[in-house]
Amino acid sequence: KKKGGGGNKGFQRIANEEMNRARTPFLVNMIGLGMAAPTIYHHAQEELKRELLPGILSGEQIWCQGFSEPGSGSDLASVQASLTPDAASPGDFLLNGHKVWTSLAHFAQWMILLVRTSREHKHKGLSYYVVPVEGHRGVTVRPLIKMTGEAGFNEVLFEDTPVKEAWRLGKTGEGWNVAMTTLLHERGAGPLVTPAGGVGSEGLAHNVRGLIALAKTQRRNGRPATEDPQVRARIAALAIRERGLAENGKRARSGTLVDHPMRLPLQVKLAGTELLQDLAAAALEIEGPAASLYLSDERAPAEGQWPLAYMNSFGATIAAGTSEIQRNILGERVLGLPKS
């Protein structure tokens, strides 16, 4: 409560499901609320908590995540962005490196950052910091334009960027452990902080309803698409997957029904993003040739939202760890299976 909390996950889940149902605007600070705040809460010094948490909760500080690099995506421990001592400010550092696929960096004031502080050890050579990006010396943010025409991702370059020792989370060399806290919340944050239409239970349910509504407006052989047995079977199969995922997610409310803390977050991320992709693909098949019409075309079914959803859905199965990586983690760490 002293840090601005006081509720519980159940109430938060209900609130966010209702906001999703009402189609509230995109939650721009999802990284700040869903990943940065819990990581700061668990690992930062008290003074840093007091400085940063209120701004995250109020929405005054937008955050981004600096993990992936051009040469280290799935192999997160191979990051090369590094800190070296700052001769002009003893005890502090200079940051040099290159982060990529950084969502929201073009809006963000702060970044959670995994950096290399030693080259002698792969995992133990990593440390975790928070760094200001907006207007901070040596930081360059370059938006990456997606095939949708949007600028959702960015590359961020650091050139002798000042970093204070007080901005470190956890101990030097223990950044990997701190990053696991972030990833646990990242993969489990979907139902809590997902924007409308995402992989949260109500977001997926909305997409199923949207798919049914679309089928009612499209025609197959002169009749509504909903009367086509193949279309009905396709939608039914997707709706069953959505309901199964939603019911499985309810198990998270009882710790006694979950045997591993990563099981449900990984399942939600893996199954939810792949279902999102399959829903969008089904919509384009139902639209037929009209699926080539995009947002700006008034003739586009459903205002052209489904082609946009389809193109964005591929990023969802890559971000926060590819589906292949999720399956490896589930098999090796959760189920205890040997590496292939």
mmCIF file of C-alpha atoms in Angstrom:
data_model
loop_
_atom_site.group_PDB
_atom_site.id
_atom_site.type_symbol
_atom_site.label_atom_id
_atom_site.label_comp_id
_atom_site.label_asym_id
_atom_site.label_seq_id
_atom_site.Cartn_x
_atom_site.Cartn_y
_atom_site.Cartn_z
ATOM 1 C CA LYS A 1 0.000 0.000 0.000
ATOM 2 C CA LYS A 2 2.890 2.367 0.724
ATOM 3 C CA LYS A 3 4.031 1.930 -2.887
ATOM 4 C CA GLY A 4 0.579 2.602 -4.354
ATOM 5 C CA GLY A 5 -0.832 -0.922 -4.326
ATOM 6 C CA GLY A 6 -3.275 -2.512 -1.942
ATOM 7 C CA GLY A 7 -5.599 -4.443 -4.237
ATOM 8 C CA ASN A 8 -5.228 -8.036 -5.334
ATOM 9 C CA LYS A 9 -4.754 -9.893 -8.599
ATOM 10 C CA GLY A 10 -8.357 -11.078 -8.679
ATOM 11 C CA PHE A 11 -9.755 -7.555 -8.547
ATOM 12 C CA GLN A 12 -7.161 -6.366 -11.061
ATOM 13 C CA ARG A 13 -8.075 -9.174 -13.444
ATOM 14 C CA ILE A 14 -11.785 -8.360 -13.210
ATOM 15 C CA ALA A 15 -11.125 -4.644 -13.761
ATOM 16 C CA ASN A 16 -9.002 -5.297 -16.836
ATOM 17 C CA GLU A 17 -11.442 -7.805 -18.296
ATOM 18 C CA GLU A 18 -14.203 -5.210 -17.963
ATOM 19 C CA MET A 19 -12.015 -2.546 -19.591
ATOM 20 C CA ASN A 20 -11.290 -4.965 -22.417
ATOM 21 C CA ARG A 21 -14.987 -5.722 -22.782
ATOM 22 C CA ALA A 22 -15.708 -1.983 -23.013
ATOM 23 C CA ARG A 23 -12.971 -1.612 -25.666
ATOM 24 C CA THR A 24 -11.015 1.004 -23.745
ATOM 25 C CA PRO A 25 -8.022 2.558 -25.563
ATOM 26 C CA PHE A 26 -4.648 0.846 -25.860
ATOM 27 C CA LEU A 27 -2.805 0.724 -22.529
ATOM 28 C CA VAL A 28 0.363 2.511 -23.561
ATOM 29 C CA ASN A 29 2.231 1.896 -20.289
ATOM 30 C CA MET A 30 1.762 -1.873 -20.272
ATOM 31 C CA ILE A 31 5.530 -2.428 -19.910
ATOM 32 C CA GLY A 32 5.744 -0.002 -17.014
ATOM 33 C CA LEU A 33 2.804 -1.493 -15.131
ATOM 34 C CA GLY A 34 3.222 -5.124 -16.112
ATOM 35 C CA MET A 35 7.006 -5.566 -16.030
ATOM 36 C CA ALA A 36 8.995 -2.563 -14.771
ATOM 37 C CA ALA A 37 6.916 -1.899 -11.649
ATOM 38 C CA PRO A 38 7.018 -5.453 -10.226
ATOM 39 C CA THR A 39 10.728 -5.781 -11.030
ATOM 40 C CA ILE A 40 11.503 -2.464 -9.343
ATOM 41 C CA TYR A 41 9.312 -3.427 -6.390
ATOM 42 C CA HIS A 42 11.158 -6.717 -5.821
ATOM 43 C CA HIS A 43 14.744 -5.651 -6.552
ATOM 44 C CA ALA A 44 15.289 -1.873 -6.237
ATOM 45 C CA GLN A 45 16.591 0.039 -3.248
ATOM 46 C CA GLU A 46 13.886 1.812 -1.247
ATOM 47 C CA GLU A 47 14.924 5.265 -2.449
ATOM 48 C CA LEU A 48 14.642 4.191 -6.085
ATOM 49 C CA LYS A 49 11.229 2.634 -5.424
ATOM 50 C CA ARG A 50 10.001 5.911 -3.956
ATOM 51 C CA GLU A 51 11.374 7.810 -6.951
ATOM 52 C CA LEU A 52 10.002 5.639 -9.761
ATOM 53 C CA LEU A 53 6.894 3.705 -8.724
ATOM 54 C CA PRO A 54 4.531 6.700 -8.304
ATOM 55 C CA GLY A 55 5.245 7.903 -11.852
ATOM 56 C CA ILE A 56 4.540 4.451 -13.278
ATOM 57 C CA LEU A 57 1.243 4.153 -11.426
ATOM 58 C CA SER A 58 0.117 7.665 -12.390
ATOM 59 C CA GLY A 59 1.002 7.180 -16.054
ATOM 60 C CA GLU A 60 3.436 10.107 -16.020
ATOM 61 C CA GLN A 61 6.343 7.773 -16.863
ATOM 62 C CA ILE A 62 6.100 5.503 -19.905
ATOM 63 C CA TRP A 63 8.562 2.611 -19.881
ATOM 64 C CA CYS A 64 10.201 0.356 -22.457
ATOM 65 C CA GLN A 65 12.277 -2.817 -22.183
ATOM 66 C CA GLY A 66 15.888 -3.034 -23.393
ATOM 67 C CA PHE A 67 16.638 -6.739 -23.657
ATOM 68 C CA SER A 68 16.919 -7.856 -27.313
ATOM 69 C CA GLU A 69 19.907 -6.856 -29.433
ATOM 70 C CA PRO A 70 20.779 -7.410 -33.109
ATOM 71 C CA GLY A 71 22.850 -10.455 -32.126
ATOM 72 C CA SER A 72 20.922 -11.658 -29.077
ATOM 73 C CA GLY A 73 17.210 -12.291 -29.147
ATOM 74 C CA SER A 74 16.216 -15.749 -27.967
ATOM 75 C CA ASP A 75 19.690 -16.188 -26.427
ATOM 76 C CA LEU A 76 19.170 -13.336 -24.009
ATOM 77 C CA ALA A 77 22.305 -14.062 -21.985
ATOM 78 C CA SER A 78 24.507 -13.129 -24.955
ATOM 79 C CA VAL A 79 23.742 -9.387 -24.744
ATOM 80 C CA GLN A 80 26.727 -7.175 -25.561
ATOM 81 C CA ALA A 81 25.603 -3.671 -24.523
ATOM 82 C CA SER A 82 28.064 -2.862 -21.764
ATOM 83 C CA LEU A 83 28.940 -0.516 -18.934
ATOM 84 C CA THR A 84 32.408 0.911 -18.368
ATOM 85 C CA PRO A 85 33.498 3.176 -15.487
ATOM 86 C CA ASP A 86 32.878 6.881 -16.015
ATOM 87 C CA ALA A 87 36.142 8.688 -15.272
ATOM 88 C CA ALA A 88 34.294 11.993 -14.949
ATOM 89 C CA SER A 89 31.912 10.613 -12.313
ATOM 90 C CA PRO A 90 33.624 8.041 -10.067
ATOM 91 C CA GLY A 91 31.296 5.187 -9.124
ATOM 92 C CA ASP A 92 29.054 5.707 -12.152
ATOM 93 C CA PHE A 93 29.253 4.299 -15.684
ATOM 94 C CA LEU A 94 29.029 4.929 -19.413
ATOM 95 C CA LEU A 95 26.724 2.738 -21.476
ATOM 96 C CA ASN A 96 27.487 1.727 -25.058
ATOM 97 C CA GLY A 97 25.455 -0.674 -27.151
ATOM 98 C CA HIS A 98 22.473 -1.304 -29.368
ATOM 99 C CA LYS A 99 19.005 -2.565 -28.412
ATOM 100 C CA VAL A 100 16.368 -3.541 -30.977
ATOM 101 C CA TRP A 101 12.664 -4.493 -31.221
ATOM 102 C CA THR A 102 12.112 -2.102 -28.332
ATOM 103 C CA SER A 103 8.370 -1.545 -28.056
ATOM 104 C CA LEU A 104 7.203 1.953 -27.051
ATOM 105 C CA ALA A 105 10.723 3.434 -26.896
ATOM 106 C CA HIS A 106 9.517 6.340 -29.057
ATOM 107 C CA PHE A 107 7.083 7.251 -26.248
ATOM 108 C CA ALA A 108 9.129 6.195 -23.225
ATOM 109 C CA GLN A 109 10.872 8.215 -20.564
ATOM 110 C CA TRP A 110 12.602 5.212 -18.926
ATOM 111 C CA MET A 111 13.926 1.783 -19.882
ATOM 112 C CA ILE A 112 14.534 -1.423 -17.941
ATOM 113 C CA LEU A 113 17.863 -2.652 -19.232
ATOM 114 C CA LEU A 114 19.981 -5.805 -19.171
ATOM 115 C CA VAL A 115 23.668 -5.003 -19.736
ATOM 116 C CA ARG A 116 27.032 -6.709 -19.594
ATOM 117 C CA THR A 117 29.315 -5.673 -16.734
ATOM 118 C CA SER A 118 31.823 -8.519 -17.132
ATOM 119 C CA ARG A 119 32.973 -10.599 -20.105
ATOM 120 C CA GLU A 120 34.411 -13.406 -17.996
ATOM 121 C CA HIS A 121 31.061 -15.120 -17.405
ATOM 122 C CA LYS A 122 28.020 -15.319 -19.685
ATOM 123 C CA HIS A 123 25.192 -15.181 -17.134
ATOM 124 C CA LYS A 124 27.097 -13.868 -14.109
ATOM 125 C CA GLY A 125 28.501 -11.076 -16.269
ATOM 126 C CA LEU A 126 25.074 -9.444 -16.577
ATOM 127 C CA SER A 127 23.613 -6.648 -14.468
ATOM 128 C CA TYR A 128 20.228 -4.949 -14.510
ATOM 129 C CA TYR A 129 19.649 -1.193 -14.566
ATOM 130 C CA VAL A 130 16.941 1.366 -15.184
ATOM 131 C CA VAL A 131 17.970 4.194 -17.506
ATOM 132 C CA PRO A 132 16.195 7.365 -18.677
ATOM 133 C CA VAL A 133 15.859 7.522 -22.461
ATOM 134 C CA GLU A 134 13.886 10.677 -23.240
ATOM 135 C CA GLY A 135 16.278 13.609 -23.538
ATOM 136 C CA HIS A 136 19.111 11.644 -21.920
ATOM 137 C CA ARG A 137 22.627 12.182 -23.275
ATOM 138 C CA GLY A 138 23.876 9.642 -25.799
ATOM 139 C CA VAL A 139 20.500 7.966 -26.423
ATOM 140 C CA THR A 140 19.158 7.701 -29.991
ATOM 141 C CA VAL A 141 15.731 6.160 -30.672
ATOM 142 C CA ARG A 142 14.949 5.111 -34.246
ATOM 143 C CA PRO A 143 11.421 3.844 -34.999
ATOM 144 C CA LEU A 144 11.165 0.691 -37.111
ATOM 145 C CA ILE A 145 8.244 0.865 -39.536
ATOM 146 C CA LYS A 146 6.307 -2.409 -39.731
ATOM 147 C CA MET A 147 4.600 -3.737 -42.850
ATOM 148 C CA THR A 148 1.351 -2.411 -41.368
ATOM 149 C CA GLY A 149 2.697 1.137 -41.642
ATOM 150 C CA GLU A 150 2.886 1.464 -37.853
ATOM 151 C CA ALA A 151 5.969 2.246 -35.782
ATOM 152 C CA GLY A 152 5.490 -0.151 -32.892
ATOM 153 C CA PHE A 153 9.125 -1.213 -32.512
ATOM 154 C CA ASN A 154 12.345 0.772 -32.285
ATOM 155 C CA GLU A 155 16.078 0.398 -32.199
ATOM 156 C CA VAL A 156 17.843 2.268 -29.405
ATOM 157 C CA LEU A 157 21.511 3.208 -29.590
ATOM 158 C CA PHE A 158 23.625 4.184 -26.588
ATOM 159 C CA GLU A 159 26.854 6.119 -27.047
ATOM 160 C CA ASP A 160 28.677 7.014 -23.821
ATOM 161 C CA THR A 161 25.319 7.321 -22.080
ATOM 162 C CA PRO A 162 25.707 8.219 -18.365
ATOM 163 C CA VAL A 163 24.329 5.577 -15.987
ATOM 164 C CA LYS A 164 24.228 6.084 -12.225
ATOM 165 C CA GLU A 165 25.141 3.228 -9.920
ATOM 166 C CA ALA A 166 21.977 4.076 -7.953
ATOM 167 C CA TRP A 167 19.916 2.914 -10.942
ATOM 168 C CA ARG A 168 21.009 -0.714 -10.530
ATOM 169 C CA LEU A 169 18.424 -3.345 -9.550
ATOM 170 C CA GLY A 170 19.816 -6.253 -7.566
ATOM 171 C CA LYS A 171 23.530 -6.870 -7.165
ATOM 172 C CA THR A 172 26.199 -6.466 -9.825
ATOM 173 C CA GLY A 173 26.465 -9.729 -11.746
ATOM 174 C CA GLU A 174 22.975 -10.876 -10.743
ATOM 175 C CA GLY A 175 21.137 -9.243 -13.619
ATOM 176 C CA TRP A 176 20.052 -12.603 -15.009
ATOM 177 C CA ASN A 177 18.066 -13.381 -11.852
ATOM 178 C CA VAL A 178 16.445 -9.944 -11.924
ATOM 179 C CA ALA A 179 15.600 -10.430 -15.602
ATOM 180 C CA MET A 180 13.793 -13.671 -14.711
ATOM 181 C CA THR A 181 11.460 -11.618 -12.522
ATOM 182 C CA THR A 182 10.725 -9.363 -15.491
ATOM 183 C CA LEU A 183 10.138 -12.310 -17.828
ATOM 184 C CA LEU A 184 7.868 -14.046 -15.331
ATOM 185 C CA HIS A 185 5.668 -10.953 -15.234
ATOM 186 C CA GLU A 186 5.998 -10.349 -18.983
ATOM 187 C CA ARG A 187 4.711 -13.804 -19.859
ATOM 188 C CA GLY A 188 2.048 -13.690 -17.178
ATOM 189 C CA ALA A 189 1.016 -10.059 -17.622
ATOM 190 C CA GLY A 190 -1.228 -10.661 -20.607
ATOM 191 C CA PRO A 191 -4.529 -11.064 -18.720
ATOM 192 C CA LEU A 192 -3.549 -8.261 -16.340
ATOM 193 C CA VAL A 193 -2.361 -5.475 -18.595
ATOM 194 C CA THR A 194 -3.080 -6.557 -22.164
ATOM 195 C CA PRO A 195 -4.644 -3.817 -24.322
ATOM 196 C CA ALA A 196 -7.987 -4.405 -25.979
ATOM 197 C CA GLY A 197 -7.937 -7.259 -28.451
ATOM 198 C CA GLY A 198 -4.821 -8.953 -27.117
ATOM 199 C CA VAL A 199 -4.188 -12.384 -25.610
ATOM 200 C CA GLY A 200 -6.026 -11.733 -22.351
ATOM 201 C CA SER A 201 -9.133 -13.882 -21.884
ATOM 202 C CA GLU A 202 -11.595 -11.097 -22.688
ATOM 203 C CA GLY A 203 -9.466 -9.880 -25.599
ATOM 204 C CA LEU A 204 -9.563 -13.317 -27.213
ATOM 205 C CA ALA A 205 -13.274 -13.667 -26.490
ATOM 206 C CA HIS A 206 -13.844 -10.330 -28.209
ATOM 207 C CA ASN A 207 -11.993 -11.584 -31.272
ATOM 208 C CA VAL A 208 -14.145 -14.719 -31.381
ATOM 209 C CA ARG A 209 -17.279 -12.579 -31.215
ATOM 210 C CA GLY A 210 -15.835 -10.363 -33.941
ATOM 211 C CA LEU A 211 -15.170 -13.400 -36.122
ATOM 212 C CA ILE A 212 -18.778 -14.557 -35.731
ATOM 213 C CA ALA A 213 -20.053 -11.059 -36.538
ATOM 214 C CA LEU A 214 -17.837 -10.961 -39.631
ATOM 215 C CA ALA A 215 -19.133 -14.322 -40.847
ATOM 216 C CA LYS A 216 -22.700 -13.041 -40.588
ATOM 217 C CA THR A 217 -21.904 -10.207 -43.016
ATOM 218 C CA GLN A 218 -20.016 -12.289 -45.606
ATOM 219 C CA ARG A 219 -21.575 -14.617 -48.169
ATOM 220 C CA ARG A 220 -20.639 -18.030 -49.521
ATOM 221 C CA ASN A 221 -22.452 -19.290 -52.634
ATOM 222 C CA GLY A 222 -25.105 -16.620 -52.222
ATOM 223 C CA ARG A 223 -25.812 -17.456 -48.578
ATOM 224 C CA PRO A 224 -24.457 -16.082 -45.258
ATOM 225 C CA ALA A 225 -21.066 -17.570 -44.417
ATOM 226 C CA THR A 226 -22.454 -18.711 -41.062
ATOM 227 C CA GLU A 227 -24.571 -21.262 -42.960
ATOM 228 C CA ASP A 228 -21.489 -22.856 -44.531
ATOM 229 C CA PRO A 229 -20.643 -26.056 -42.556
ATOM 230 C CA GLN A 230 -16.896 -25.577 -43.029
ATOM 231 C CA VAL A 231 -17.019 -22.002 -41.739
ATOM 232 C CA ARG A 232 -19.156 -23.033 -38.768
ATOM 233 C CA ALA A 233 -16.778 -25.869 -37.908
ATOM 234 C CA ARG A 234 -13.746 -23.563 -38.181
ATOM 235 C CA ILE A 235 -15.277 -20.938 -35.893
ATOM 236 C CA ALA A 236 -16.473 -23.575 -33.421
ATOM 237 C CA ALA A 237 -12.984 -25.064 -33.131
ATOM 238 C CA LEU A 238 -11.480 -21.628 -32.471
ATOM 239 C CA ALA A 239 -14.179 -20.771 -29.920
ATOM 240 C CA ILE A 240 -13.519 -24.035 -28.069
ATOM 241 C CA ARG A 241 -9.807 -23.210 -27.895
ATOM 242 C CA GLU A 242 -10.616 -19.742 -26.545
ATOM 243 C CA ARG A 243 -12.912 -21.128 -23.852
ATOM 244 C CA GLY A 244 -10.407 -23.791 -22.884
ATOM 245 C CA LEU A 245 -7.660 -21.195 -22.527
ATOM 246 C CA ALA A 246 -9.933 -18.941 -20.461
ATOM 247 C CA GLU A 247 -10.932 -21.762 -18.111
ATOM 248 C CA ASN A 248 -7.331 -22.883 -17.770
ATOM 249 C CA GLY A 249 -6.366 -19.322 -16.868
ATOM 250 C CA LYS A 250 -8.785 -19.395 -13.938
ATOM 251 C CA ARG A 251 -6.580 -22.026 -12.320
ATOM 252 C CA ALA A 252 -4.042 -19.280 -11.667
ATOM 253 C CA ARG A 253 -6.386 -17.912 -9.006
ATOM 254 C CA SER A 254 -5.621 -20.930 -6.835
ATOM 255 C CA GLY A 255 -1.998 -21.666 -6.110
ATOM 256 C CA THR A 256 -2.925 -25.225 -5.134
ATOM 257 C CA LEU A 257 -3.864 -25.998 -8.753
ATOM 258 C CA VAL A 258 -0.546 -24.887 -10.237
ATOM 259 C CA ASP A 259 2.546 -27.065 -9.758
ATOM 260 C CA HIS A 260 5.081 -24.661 -11.331
ATOM 261 C CA PRO A 261 5.017 -20.827 -11.329
ATOM 262 C CA MET A 262 5.973 -20.635 -15.023
ATOM 263 C CA ARG A 263 3.468 -23.191 -16.304
ATOM 264 C CA LEU A 264 0.400 -20.976 -16.747
ATOM 265 C CA PRO A 265 2.207 -17.801 -17.904
ATOM 266 C CA LEU A 266 4.009 -19.821 -20.578
ATOM 267 C CA GLN A 267 0.824 -21.609 -21.612
ATOM 268 C CA VAL A 268 -1.106 -18.339 -21.857
ATOM 269 C CA LYS A 269 1.627 -16.730 -23.936
ATOM 270 C CA LEU A 270 2.083 -19.731 -26.228
ATOM 271 C CA ALA A 271 -1.534 -20.758 -26.721
ATOM 272 C CA GLY A 272 -2.963 -17.232 -26.664
ATOM 273 C CA THR A 273 -0.698 -15.753 -29.315
ATOM 274 C CA GLU A 274 -1.086 -18.743 -31.627
ATOM 275 C CA LEU A 275 -4.866 -18.605 -31.212
ATOM 276 C CA LEU A 276 -4.777 -14.880 -32.020
ATOM 277 C CA GLN A 277 -2.939 -15.695 -35.242
ATOM 278 C CA ASP A 278 -5.381 -18.465 -36.175
ATOM 279 C CA LEU A 279 -8.409 -16.237 -35.515
ATOM 280 C CA ALA A 280 -7.051 -13.570 -37.847
ATOM 281 C CA ALA A 281 -6.207 -16.152 -40.522
ATOM 282 C CA ALA A 282 -9.749 -17.536 -40.350
ATOM 283 C CA ALA A 283 -11.166 -14.027 -40.725
ATOM 284 C CA LEU A 284 -9.163 -13.414 -43.900
ATOM 285 C CA GLU A 285 -10.336 -16.708 -45.371
ATOM 286 C CA ILE A 286 -13.946 -15.766 -44.616
ATOM 287 C CA GLU A 287 -13.454 -12.351 -46.214
ATOM 288 C CA GLY A 288 -12.002 -13.919 -49.348
ATOM 289 C CA PRO A 289 -10.793 -11.387 -51.967
ATOM 290 C CA ALA A 290 -12.061 -8.539 -49.768
ATOM 291 C CA ALA A 291 -9.235 -9.351 -47.336
ATOM 292 C CA SER A 292 -6.936 -7.382 -49.655
ATOM 293 C CA LEU A 293 -8.761 -4.170 -48.639
ATOM 294 C CA TYR A 294 -7.037 -2.305 -45.816
ATOM 295 C CA LEU A 295 -7.933 0.254 -43.167
ATOM 296 C CA SER A 296 -8.238 3.255 -45.478
ATOM 297 C CA ASP A 297 -10.680 1.526 -47.871
ATOM 298 C CA GLU A 298 -14.325 2.154 -47.018
ATOM 299 C CA ARG A 299 -15.268 -1.095 -48.795
ATOM 300 C CA ALA A 300 -13.179 -3.203 -46.403
ATOM 301 C CA PRO A 301 -15.157 -5.612 -44.190
ATOM 302 C CA ALA A 302 -14.984 -4.780 -40.466
ATOM 303 C CA GLU A 303 -13.260 -1.490 -41.370
ATOM 304 C CA GLY A 304 -10.163 -3.397 -42.498
ATOM 305 C CA GLN A 305 -9.217 -4.441 -38.974
ATOM 306 C CA TRP A 306 -8.666 -8.131 -39.728
ATOM 307 C CA PRO A 307 -5.778 -7.700 -42.217
ATOM 308 C CA LEU A 308 -4.127 -5.453 -39.614
ATOM 309 C CA ALA A 309 -4.720 -8.047 -36.885
ATOM 310 C CA TYR A 310 -3.304 -10.787 -39.107
ATOM 311 C CA MET A 311 -0.071 -8.933 -39.858
ATOM 312 C CA ASN A 312 0.419 -7.957 -36.213
ATOM 313 C CA SER A 313 -0.314 -11.480 -34.983
ATOM 314 C CA PHE A 314 3.027 -12.776 -36.262
ATOM 315 C CA GLY A 315 4.857 -10.350 -33.998
ATOM 316 C CA ALA A 316 2.841 -11.639 -31.038
ATOM 317 C CA THR A 317 4.242 -15.160 -31.492
ATOM 318 C CA ILE A 318 7.785 -13.746 -31.562
ATOM 319 C CA ALA A 319 7.734 -11.024 -28.874
ATOM 320 C CA ALA A 320 8.621 -12.054 -25.300
ATOM 321 C CA GLY A 321 10.162 -15.256 -26.656
ATOM 322 C CA THR A 322 9.184 -17.164 -29.775
ATOM 323 C CA SER A 323 6.693 -20.021 -29.629
ATOM 324 C CA GLU A 324 9.595 -22.418 -30.188
ATOM 325 C CA ILE A 325 11.436 -21.003 -27.171
ATOM 326 C CA GLN A 326 8.263 -21.233 -25.049
ATOM 327 C CA ARG A 327 7.945 -24.924 -25.921
ATOM 328 C CA ASN A 328 11.586 -25.525 -25.007
ATOM 329 C CA ILE A 329 11.135 -23.840 -21.625
ATOM 330 C CA LEU A 330 7.936 -25.753 -20.905
ATOM 331 C CA GLY A 331 9.568 -29.036 -21.823
ATOM 332 C CA GLU A 332 12.901 -28.554 -20.073
ATOM 333 C CA ARG A 333 12.118 -26.408 -17.014
ATOM 334 C CA VAL A 334 8.474 -27.204 -16.282
ATOM 335 C CA LEU A 335 8.147 -30.834 -17.390
ATOM 336 C CA GLY A 336 11.774 -31.777 -16.734
ATOM 337 C CA LEU A 337 12.308 -33.329 -20.156
ATOM 338 C CA PRO A 338 15.863 -33.753 -21.497
ATOM 339 C CA LYS A 339 17.177 -31.409 -24.152
ATOM 340 C CA SER A 340 16.896 -32.831 -27.648
#
